[in-house]
Amino acid sequence: MNDSKLAGQFFDAAIGLLERVRDEESGNIAAAGAAIADTVAAGGRLFAFGAGHSSLAAQDVVYRAGGLALMNLLAVPGTVGVDVVPAPLGSALERVDGLAGAVLDSSPARAGDVLVVISLSGRNALPVEMAMNARALGLKVIGVTSVAYADGTRSRHSSGGFLRDHCDIVLDSKISIGDAELTADGIEAPFAPASTVVTSAVMQAMMAAAAEQLVERGVEPPLLRSGNVDGGHAWNGRVMTEYADRIFYRR
């Protein structure tokens, strides 16, 4: 069987985006890592939020082998993944005013914590209000988004603002509007989205930067190990016991 030309083109596109983010966002990724390290060292907590497919990158850093044990998912019911039926309901909920405030008010997040808000377009009410309300509560907000949307689309929030306008640190995924890297003769719509690959890489790079910063300060990064390697469960049990007051996915 011959190799797929389009599959190769997708890999090339994804690798190109990863290289751009690595080279152009290195300073912002380091700043995000430092903010996370500051919070960990000061006894604060970490939260990640994303709606729809953006939630995949948030989930990827929660209770993750090789990840920081203190990262918690800030979940909005009906917007996490595509398990909502009907699926378009999740998209509709992203445009509901006031939902973010209700979720934050009932969450354990408090002043001094860090919230990472992931939204590819950054234009819907939910991520914009999540960032706005979190900052009003005294959290530091890191936004992971595509700045191209803010330059080429209109906000769906009443303020007219985008996620990037309400963050302390912004990480630009460089994804183009429409999130589809390929076109081909005979295929009517553009296809092959790369946002999940790139955004997950950004999140992991940020976690690596945070671990690096913690070590430089003489603080052991509270990392989890795989439960599928010998000693992993014992290691994780120790970490979760030590940081029990800052871990909320066990409750």
XYZ file of C-alpha atoms in Angstrom:
251
model
C 0.000 0.000 0.000
C 1.309 3.445 -0.895
C 1.852 6.034 1.809
C -0.865 8.645 2.202
C 0.106 12.005 0.757
C -2.472 13.838 2.849
C -1.414 12.120 6.065
C 2.138 13.269 5.446
C 0.936 16.793 4.753
C -0.898 16.859 8.067
C 2.210 15.788 9.962
C 4.187 18.493 8.189
C 1.567 21.108 9.070
C 1.420 20.039 12.711
C 5.202 19.966 13.036
C 5.412 23.413 11.468
C 2.923 24.790 13.984
C 4.772 23.178 16.883
C 8.015 24.733 15.711
C 6.382 28.157 15.422
C 4.940 27.941 18.918
C 8.248 26.715 20.331
C 10.161 29.604 18.758
C 7.638 32.441 19.046
C 5.969 31.660 22.383
C 8.995 30.537 24.411
C 8.982 33.661 26.577
C 5.279 33.427 27.334
C 5.539 29.704 28.086
C 8.386 30.414 30.511
C 6.316 33.171 32.151
C 3.366 30.806 32.514
C 5.629 28.176 34.051
C 6.979 30.743 36.505
C 3.436 31.769 37.496
C 2.536 28.152 38.175
C 5.739 27.605 40.145
C 5.036 30.748 42.194
C 1.600 29.414 43.077
C 2.803 25.922 43.966
C 5.610 27.275 46.141
C 3.219 29.679 47.895
C 0.723 26.940 48.784
C -1.804 27.817 46.090
C -3.840 25.580 43.831
C -3.948 25.052 40.081
C -7.004 24.764 37.831
C -7.527 24.225 34.104
C -10.679 24.928 32.123
C -11.683 24.275 28.534
C -15.010 23.720 26.794
C -15.752 21.362 23.918
C -12.620 20.074 22.231
C -10.579 22.638 24.166
C -11.396 20.585 27.263
C -9.202 17.773 25.920
C -6.033 19.779 26.524
C -7.254 20.709 30.010
C -7.990 17.085 30.873
C -4.575 16.036 29.586
C -2.805 17.792 32.473
C -5.119 16.553 35.249
C -4.288 13.353 37.179
C -1.650 12.667 34.541
C 1.380 10.420 34.790
C 4.343 12.775 34.575
C 2.127 15.752 35.397
C 1.709 18.048 38.372
C -0.568 16.468 40.957
C -1.977 19.871 41.911
C -3.629 20.578 38.550
C -7.402 20.291 38.909
C -10.074 20.342 36.218
C -12.558 23.192 36.563
C -15.471 21.541 34.829
C -18.630 23.204 33.536
C -21.384 20.566 33.251
C -22.383 19.940 29.674
C -19.245 21.409 28.122
C -16.583 18.804 28.900
C -15.882 16.745 25.790
C -18.448 15.432 23.344
C -20.389 13.095 25.634
C -23.286 15.569 25.812
C -26.372 14.521 23.867
C -27.199 16.227 21.632
C -23.594 17.286 20.973
C -24.493 20.829 19.753
C -25.808 21.572 23.258
C -22.240 21.875 24.475
C -21.530 24.538 21.873
C -24.694 26.379 22.837
C -23.730 26.403 26.518
C -20.464 28.165 25.644
C -22.552 31.195 24.644
C -24.608 31.401 27.853
C -23.955 34.510 29.928
C -23.474 34.019 33.662
C -22.569 30.329 33.577
C -18.889 30.920 34.297
C -19.647 32.998 37.363
C -21.934 30.355 38.802
C -19.260 27.678 38.323
C -16.493 29.770 39.878
C -18.622 30.757 42.850
C -19.244 27.100 43.694
C -15.651 25.977 43.025
C -12.755 25.785 45.495
C -10.779 28.378 43.485
C -9.677 31.390 45.516
C -7.388 34.411 45.355
C -3.773 33.481 44.695
C -4.591 30.369 42.665
C -3.857 29.938 38.948
C -6.497 29.202 36.330
C -5.535 28.155 32.810
C -8.374 28.953 30.403
C -8.178 27.153 27.069
C -10.307 28.322 24.159
C -9.243 28.094 20.549
C -11.391 30.992 19.337
C -11.604 32.806 22.660
C -14.755 34.525 21.400
C -17.581 32.826 23.305
C -19.108 34.101 26.531
C -18.035 31.158 28.680
C -14.222 31.399 28.366
C -14.275 35.204 28.304
C -16.346 35.410 31.491
C -14.343 32.629 33.114
C -11.196 34.710 32.714
C -12.877 37.974 33.725
C -14.494 36.532 36.838
C -11.390 34.616 37.886
C -9.277 37.757 37.776
C -11.915 39.632 39.740
C -11.622 36.942 42.425
C -7.853 37.422 42.568
C -6.712 34.432 40.523
C -3.904 34.672 38.005
C -5.230 33.707 34.574
C -3.230 32.076 31.809
C -5.030 31.996 28.465
C -4.255 29.465 25.734
C -5.923 30.592 22.527
C -5.470 31.455 18.871
C -4.889 35.181 18.546
C -5.887 34.917 14.874
C -9.537 34.644 15.911
C -9.369 37.880 17.868
C -7.902 39.580 14.803
C -10.275 38.029 12.253
C -13.647 37.368 13.928
C -16.130 39.175 16.179
C -16.560 38.458 19.871
C -19.745 36.750 21.031
C -19.458 38.306 24.482
C -21.400 41.445 25.361
C -18.182 43.289 26.181
C -16.863 42.786 22.666
C -13.704 41.316 24.147
C -11.895 38.040 23.609
C -10.189 35.670 26.032
C -6.824 37.251 25.257
C -8.104 40.581 26.608
C -8.693 39.240 30.120
C -5.568 37.197 30.896
C -2.375 37.905 32.787
C -0.422 35.743 30.339
C -1.504 34.708 26.832
C -0.118 31.733 24.922
C -0.894 31.857 21.197
C -1.387 28.450 19.570
C -0.979 29.971 16.072
C -3.944 27.955 14.780
C -5.642 29.599 11.803
C -9.337 30.486 11.806
C -11.396 27.370 11.093
C -8.897 24.919 12.629
C -8.342 22.838 9.502
C -4.885 22.466 8.029
C -5.622 20.736 4.728
C -7.631 21.197 1.551
C -7.789 18.807 -1.404
C -9.514 18.408 -4.733
C -12.769 16.509 -4.364
C -13.179 17.409 -0.702
C -15.585 20.295 -0.223
C -14.594 21.396 3.286
C -11.132 22.056 4.768
C -10.112 19.273 7.132
C -7.458 17.859 9.516
C -7.571 20.112 12.615
C -4.319 20.495 14.559
C -5.481 22.508 17.562
C -5.557 19.537 19.953
C -2.019 18.472 19.057
C -0.623 21.976 19.419
C -2.602 23.055 22.473
C -1.749 19.871 24.375
C 1.916 20.431 23.533
C 1.681 23.998 24.834
C 0.165 22.747 28.082
C 2.865 20.116 28.584
C 5.619 22.632 27.753
C 4.154 24.956 30.381
C 4.160 22.152 32.946
C 7.789 21.367 32.100
C 8.709 25.027 32.549
C 6.961 25.039 35.922
C 8.846 21.945 37.073
C 12.111 23.556 35.984
C 11.302 26.715 37.942
C 10.395 24.754 41.063
C 13.668 22.847 41.036
C 15.594 26.090 40.666
C 13.863 27.318 43.838
C 14.700 24.154 45.738
C 11.116 22.849 45.663
C 10.422 19.274 44.602
C 7.769 19.358 41.859
C 4.711 17.397 43.060
C 4.627 15.063 40.072
C 2.616 11.893 39.551
C 4.049 8.665 38.216
C 2.387 6.083 36.028
C 0.371 3.526 37.928
C 1.553 0.974 35.360
C 5.163 1.010 36.548
C 6.389 -0.677 39.705
C 6.133 1.644 42.671
C 3.869 4.086 40.868
C 0.848 3.673 43.125
C 2.923 4.064 46.279
C 4.580 7.193 44.904
C 1.244 8.727 43.931
C -0.288 7.865 47.275
C 2.489 9.743 49.053
C 2.129 12.807 46.820
C -1.652 12.869 47.123
C -1.475 12.574 50.901
C 1.088 15.351 51.183
C -0.934 17.722 48.997
C -4.435 16.499 49.862
C -5.709 19.991 50.668
C -4.849 21.186 47.144
C -6.155 18.225 45.132
C -9.893 18.166 44.365
C -10.292 15.383 41.765
C -10.234 12.738 44.534
C -13.312 14.114 46.311
